[in-house]
């Protein structure tokens, strides 16, 4: 059938594609990222309760809903 997929070195993972199907050049469709992209902080998430740690949480999911009056906890 085909030759078995074995790693070349003991620490190297088994490749997903056979050797004759692995890419040898850079992907022409990949989008180059600006150099400062890695230094920026990630954007805030939209899901309730998944915001950045240490930041004050809103009382509601939607700003038009009334927030509860009682303190948390």
PDB file of C-alpha atoms in Angstrom:
ATOM      1  CA  UNK A   1       0.000   0.000   0.000  1.00  0.00           C
ATOM      2  CA  UNK A   2       2.199   2.879   1.217  1.00  0.00           C
ATOM      3  CA  UNK A   3       5.148   3.105   3.519  1.00  0.00           C
ATOM      4  CA  UNK A   4       4.212   3.451   7.206  1.00  0.00           C
ATOM      5  CA  UNK A   5       4.354   6.889   8.752  1.00  0.00           C
ATOM      6  CA  UNK A   6       7.162   6.838  11.283  1.00  0.00           C
ATOM      7  CA  UNK A   7       8.895   9.798  12.888  1.00  0.00           C
ATOM      8  CA  UNK A   8      12.478  10.405  11.797  1.00  0.00           C
ATOM      9  CA  UNK A   9      13.588  10.978  15.397  1.00  0.00           C
ATOM     10  CA  UNK A  10      12.067   9.599  18.615  1.00  0.00           C
ATOM     11  CA  UNK A  11      10.967  13.089  19.778  1.00  0.00           C
ATOM     12  CA  UNK A  12       9.447  14.100  16.435  1.00  0.00           C
ATOM     13  CA  UNK A  13       5.657  13.644  16.081  1.00  0.00           C
ATOM     14  CA  UNK A  14       4.216  11.478  13.315  1.00  0.00           C
ATOM     15  CA  UNK A  15       3.362  13.703  10.315  1.00  0.00           C
ATOM     16  CA  UNK A  16      -0.296  13.938   9.308  1.00  0.00           C
ATOM     17  CA  UNK A  17       0.423  13.829   5.589  1.00  0.00           C
ATOM     18  CA  UNK A  18       2.691  11.367   3.794  1.00  0.00           C
ATOM     19  CA  UNK A  19       6.092  12.781   2.861  1.00  0.00           C
ATOM     20  CA  UNK A  20       5.147  13.167  -0.811  1.00  0.00           C
ATOM     21  CA  UNK A  21       2.116  15.314   0.149  1.00  0.00           C
ATOM     22  CA  UNK A  22       3.751  17.703   2.620  1.00  0.00           C
ATOM     23  CA  UNK A  23       4.224  21.330   1.630  1.00  0.00           C
ATOM     24  CA  UNK A  24       7.735  22.337   0.650  1.00  0.00           C
ATOM     25  CA  UNK A  25       7.128  26.060   0.017  1.00  0.00           C
ATOM     26  CA  UNK A  26       5.328  28.827   1.888  1.00  0.00           C
ATOM     27  CA  UNK A  27       1.539  29.006   1.490  1.00  0.00           C
ATOM     28  CA  UNK A  28       0.733  31.638  -1.189  1.00  0.00           C
ATOM     29  CA  UNK A  29      -2.685  32.310   0.395  1.00  0.00           C
ATOM     30  CA  UNK A  30      -1.443  33.024   3.915  1.00  0.00           C
ATOM     31  CA  UNK A  31      -1.998  36.599   5.058  1.00  0.00           C
ATOM     32  CA  UNK A  32       1.123  38.315   6.422  1.00  0.00           C
ATOM     33  CA  UNK A  33       0.613  39.726   9.917  1.00  0.00           C
ATOM     34  CA  UNK A  34       2.039  43.082  10.937  1.00  0.00           C
ATOM     35  CA  UNK A  35       4.945  42.822  13.380  1.00  0.00           C
ATOM     36  CA  UNK A  36       3.136  44.695  16.165  1.00  0.00           C
ATOM     37  CA  UNK A  37       0.139  42.306  16.030  1.00  0.00           C
ATOM     38  CA  UNK A  38       1.638  39.995  18.672  1.00  0.00           C
ATOM     39  CA  UNK A  39       2.229  42.826  21.142  1.00  0.00           C
ATOM     40  CA  UNK A  40      -1.379  44.058  21.312  1.00  0.00           C
ATOM     41  CA  UNK A  41      -3.761  42.780  23.963  1.00  0.00           C
ATOM     42  CA  UNK A  42      -6.557  40.479  22.831  1.00  0.00           C
ATOM     43  CA  UNK A  43      -9.961  42.085  22.211  1.00  0.00           C
ATOM     44  CA  UNK A  44     -12.728  41.848  24.797  1.00  0.00           C
ATOM     45  CA  UNK A  45     -15.086  38.935  24.377  1.00  0.00           C
ATOM     46  CA  UNK A  46     -18.809  39.282  23.777  1.00  0.00           C
ATOM     47  CA  UNK A  47     -19.979  36.388  25.928  1.00  0.00           C
ATOM     48  CA  UNK A  48     -21.336  37.179  29.373  1.00  0.00           C
ATOM     49  CA  UNK A  49     -18.917  36.344  32.160  1.00  0.00           C
ATOM     50  CA  UNK A  50     -15.895  35.799  29.915  1.00  0.00           C
ATOM     51  CA  UNK A  51     -14.319  39.230  30.112  1.00  0.00           C
ATOM     52  CA  UNK A  52     -10.737  39.934  31.192  1.00  0.00           C
ATOM     53  CA  UNK A  53      -9.777  38.981  34.753  1.00  0.00           C
ATOM     54  CA  UNK A  54      -9.701  41.721  37.344  1.00  0.00           C
ATOM     55  CA  UNK A  55     -12.115  43.949  35.445  1.00  0.00           C
ATOM     56  CA  UNK A  56     -15.435  45.025  36.982  1.00  0.00           C
ATOM     57  CA  UNK A  57     -18.349  42.994  35.671  1.00  0.00           C
ATOM     58  CA  UNK A  58     -21.593  44.486  34.467  1.00  0.00           C
ATOM     59  CA  UNK A  59     -24.779  43.538  36.319  1.00  0.00           C
ATOM     60  CA  UNK A  60     -26.552  42.418  33.153  1.00  0.00           C
ATOM     61  CA  UNK A  61     -25.782  40.879  29.796  1.00  0.00           C
ATOM     62  CA  UNK A  62     -27.536  43.621  27.836  1.00  0.00           C
ATOM     63  CA  UNK A  63     -27.039  47.291  28.774  1.00  0.00           C
ATOM     64  CA  UNK A  64     -30.747  48.084  28.269  1.00  0.00           C
ATOM     65  CA  UNK A  65     -31.778  45.597  31.012  1.00  0.00           C
ATOM     66  CA  UNK A  66     -31.987  46.883  34.599  1.00  0.00           C
ATOM     67  CA  UNK A  67     -29.146  45.825  36.884  1.00  0.00           C
ATOM     68  CA  UNK A  68     -29.940  44.170  40.243  1.00  0.00           C
ATOM     69  CA  UNK A  69     -29.825  46.497  43.249  1.00  0.00           C
ATOM     70  CA  UNK A  70     -28.472  44.014  45.807  1.00  0.00           C
ATOM     71  CA  UNK A  71     -24.703  43.541  46.266  1.00  0.00           C
ATOM     72  CA  UNK A  72     -23.163  40.338  44.870  1.00  0.00           C
ATOM     73  CA  UNK A  73     -22.318  37.445  47.188  1.00  0.00           C
TER      74      UNK A  73
END
